[in-house]
Short mmCIF file of C-alpha atoms in Angstrom, two decimals:
data_model
loop_
_atom_site.label_atom_id
_atom_site.label_comp_id
_atom_site.label_asym_id
_atom_site.label_seq_id
_atom_site.Cartn_x
_atom_site.Cartn_y
_atom_site.Cartn_z
CA MET A 265 125.35 -76.95 25.76
CA ALA A 266 125.68 -76.18 29.43
CA CYS A 267 125.18 -78.56 32.33
CA VAL A 268 122.68 -77.14 34.85
CA SER A 269 120.57 -78.11 37.82
CA ILE A 270 117.59 -76.45 39.45
CA HIS A 271 118.44 -75.07 42.90
CA ASN A 272 116.78 -77.05 45.71
CA ASP A 273 115.26 -79.49 43.24
CA GLU A 274 115.81 -83.25 43.38
CA SER A 275 115.40 -83.75 39.62
CA GLY A 276 119.18 -83.70 39.09
CA TYR A 277 121.27 -82.31 36.27
CA GLY A 278 120.35 -81.70 32.67
CA PHE A 279 121.65 -79.71 29.72
CA ILE A 280 120.45 -76.52 28.07
CA ASN A 281 121.36 -74.82 24.80
CA PRO A 282 122.46 -71.16 24.50
CA LYS A 283 118.79 -70.10 24.31
CA GLY A 284 118.12 -71.68 27.72
CA GLU A 285 116.03 -74.49 26.25
CA VAL A 286 116.34 -77.93 27.82
CA VAL A 287 118.10 -80.24 25.36
CA ILE A 288 118.73 -83.20 27.69
CA PRO A 289 116.18 -83.53 30.53
CA PHE A 290 117.11 -83.23 34.20
CA GLN A 291 117.80 -86.89 34.89
CA PHE A 292 121.38 -87.28 36.11
CA LYS A 293 122.45 -87.37 39.75
CA GLN A 294 125.75 -85.86 38.66
CA ALA A 295 127.05 -84.57 35.33
CA GLY A 296 130.17 -82.92 33.99
CA THR A 297 130.25 -79.16 34.07
CA ALA A 298 132.84 -79.12 31.27
CA ALA A 299 130.25 -80.68 29.03
CA PHE A 300 130.97 -82.31 25.69
CA MET A 301 134.50 -80.97 25.38
CA GLU A 302 136.13 -83.87 23.55
CA ASN A 303 134.55 -86.39 21.18
CA GLY A 304 131.08 -85.02 21.92
CA MET A 305 130.91 -86.91 25.22
CA CYS A 306 130.28 -85.83 28.79
CA ARG A 307 130.45 -87.74 32.06
CA ALA A 308 127.25 -88.30 34.02
CA THR A 309 125.97 -90.58 36.75
CA VAL A 310 123.30 -93.08 35.72
CA ASN A 311 121.96 -95.59 38.26
CA GLY A 312 124.93 -94.95 40.56
CA THR A 313 127.55 -95.50 37.84
CA THR A 314 129.62 -92.83 36.13
CA VAL A 315 129.29 -93.16 32.36
CA LEU A 316 129.90 -91.09 29.24
CA ILE A 317 126.85 -89.75 27.41
CA ASP A 318 126.43 -88.21 23.98
CA LYS A 319 124.65 -84.96 23.12
CA THR A 320 121.27 -86.71 23.20
CA GLY A 321 121.80 -88.09 26.73
CA LYS A 322 122.38 -91.64 25.49
CA VAL A 323 125.02 -93.68 27.35
CA VAL A 324 127.84 -94.30 24.87
CA PHE A 325 130.52 -95.69 27.20
CA LYS A 326 130.70 -97.38 30.58
CA THR A 327 133.23 -99.56 32.32
CA SER A 328 133.43 -101.79 35.36
CA LYS A 329 137.15 -101.03 35.77
CA GLY A 330 136.72 -97.84 37.80
CA ASN A 331 135.16 -94.40 38.16
CA ILE A 332 135.27 -92.35 34.95
CA GLN A 333 136.71 -88.86 35.35
CA GLY A 334 136.89 -87.70 31.75
CA VAL A 335 138.19 -88.25 28.25
CA SER A 336 141.63 -87.05 27.25
CA ASN A 337 143.34 -87.73 23.91
CA GLU A 338 140.60 -90.31 23.21
CA TRP A 339 141.46 -92.25 26.37
CA VAL A 340 139.22 -92.47 29.43
CA ARG A 341 140.79 -91.42 32.75
CA ILE A 342 139.58 -93.45 35.73
CA PHE A 343 140.45 -94.22 39.31
CA THR A 344 139.97 -97.73 40.65
CA LYS A 345 140.05 -97.42 44.45
CA ALA A 346 137.51 -95.97 46.87
CA ASN A 347 140.09 -93.50 48.25
CA ARG A 348 140.48 -91.94 44.76
CA LYS A 349 143.76 -93.74 44.16
CA GLY A 350 144.71 -96.24 41.48
CA TRP A 351 144.52 -93.81 38.55
CA GLY A 352 145.09 -94.88 34.97
CA TYR A 353 143.69 -94.72 31.45
CA ILE A 354 141.71 -97.09 29.24
CA ASP A 355 140.76 -96.71 25.60
CA MET A 356 137.20 -96.68 24.24
CA ASN A 357 137.36 -100.48 23.91
CA GLY A 358 138.11 -100.85 27.63
CA THR A 359 141.75 -101.85 27.06
CA THR A 360 144.14 -100.60 29.73
CA LYS A 361 146.52 -98.05 28.21
CA ILE A 362 148.15 -96.71 31.40
CA ASN A 363 148.13 -99.06 34.40
CA PHE A 364 146.12 -98.08 37.47
CA ILE A 365 149.14 -97.45 39.68
CA TYR A 366 149.07 -93.71 40.26
CA ASP A 367 147.89 -91.80 43.33
CA ASP A 368 146.77 -88.98 41.02
CA LEU A 369 146.78 -88.48 37.27
CA SER A 370 145.84 -85.37 35.31
CA ALA A 371 144.21 -85.06 31.92
CA PHE A 372 146.59 -84.87 28.98
CA ASN A 373 147.52 -81.35 27.90
CA ASP A 374 147.64 -80.07 24.32
CA LEU A 375 151.17 -81.42 23.92
CA GLY A 376 150.08 -84.95 24.90
CA TYR A 377 151.52 -85.00 28.44
CA ALA A 378 149.85 -85.76 31.77
CA ILE A 379 151.10 -85.23 35.32
CA ALA A 380 151.29 -88.46 37.30
CA GLU A 381 151.82 -88.72 41.06
CA LYS A 382 152.90 -91.76 43.04
CA ALA A 383 154.25 -92.03 46.60
CA GLY A 384 154.57 -88.25 46.83
CA LEU A 385 156.62 -87.94 43.64
CA LYS A 386 155.34 -86.21 40.51
CA GLY A 387 156.39 -86.77 36.93
CA ILE A 388 155.21 -86.38 33.38
CA ILE A 389 153.95 -89.19 31.18
CA GLY A 390 153.04 -89.04 27.53
#
């Protein structure tokens, strides 16, 4: 599926299949353009909160810990501060896996490593 919106239309984002048919209606203020890449989930904004949805548009994960940015190695990457700082990871149960101490934090790569930045220094975590 592809995430799309209608130009100059306030109906928001939805998802279409390869035939161009709407599969999930245009209902999200924001949605992930790299749709359904891992675990069949995609990020979307519902009622002002970033959540993860499944391929039917149903909310399957949300958290009050921070703003969801994606799923990587079955962990959810979030930032916790308004200035897009305080990055970390939680699991699908909401348990903190990597503390929210980083100024920036990438998704994990295929080898299981992520780039973390703090106080101008960069390093690799895994």
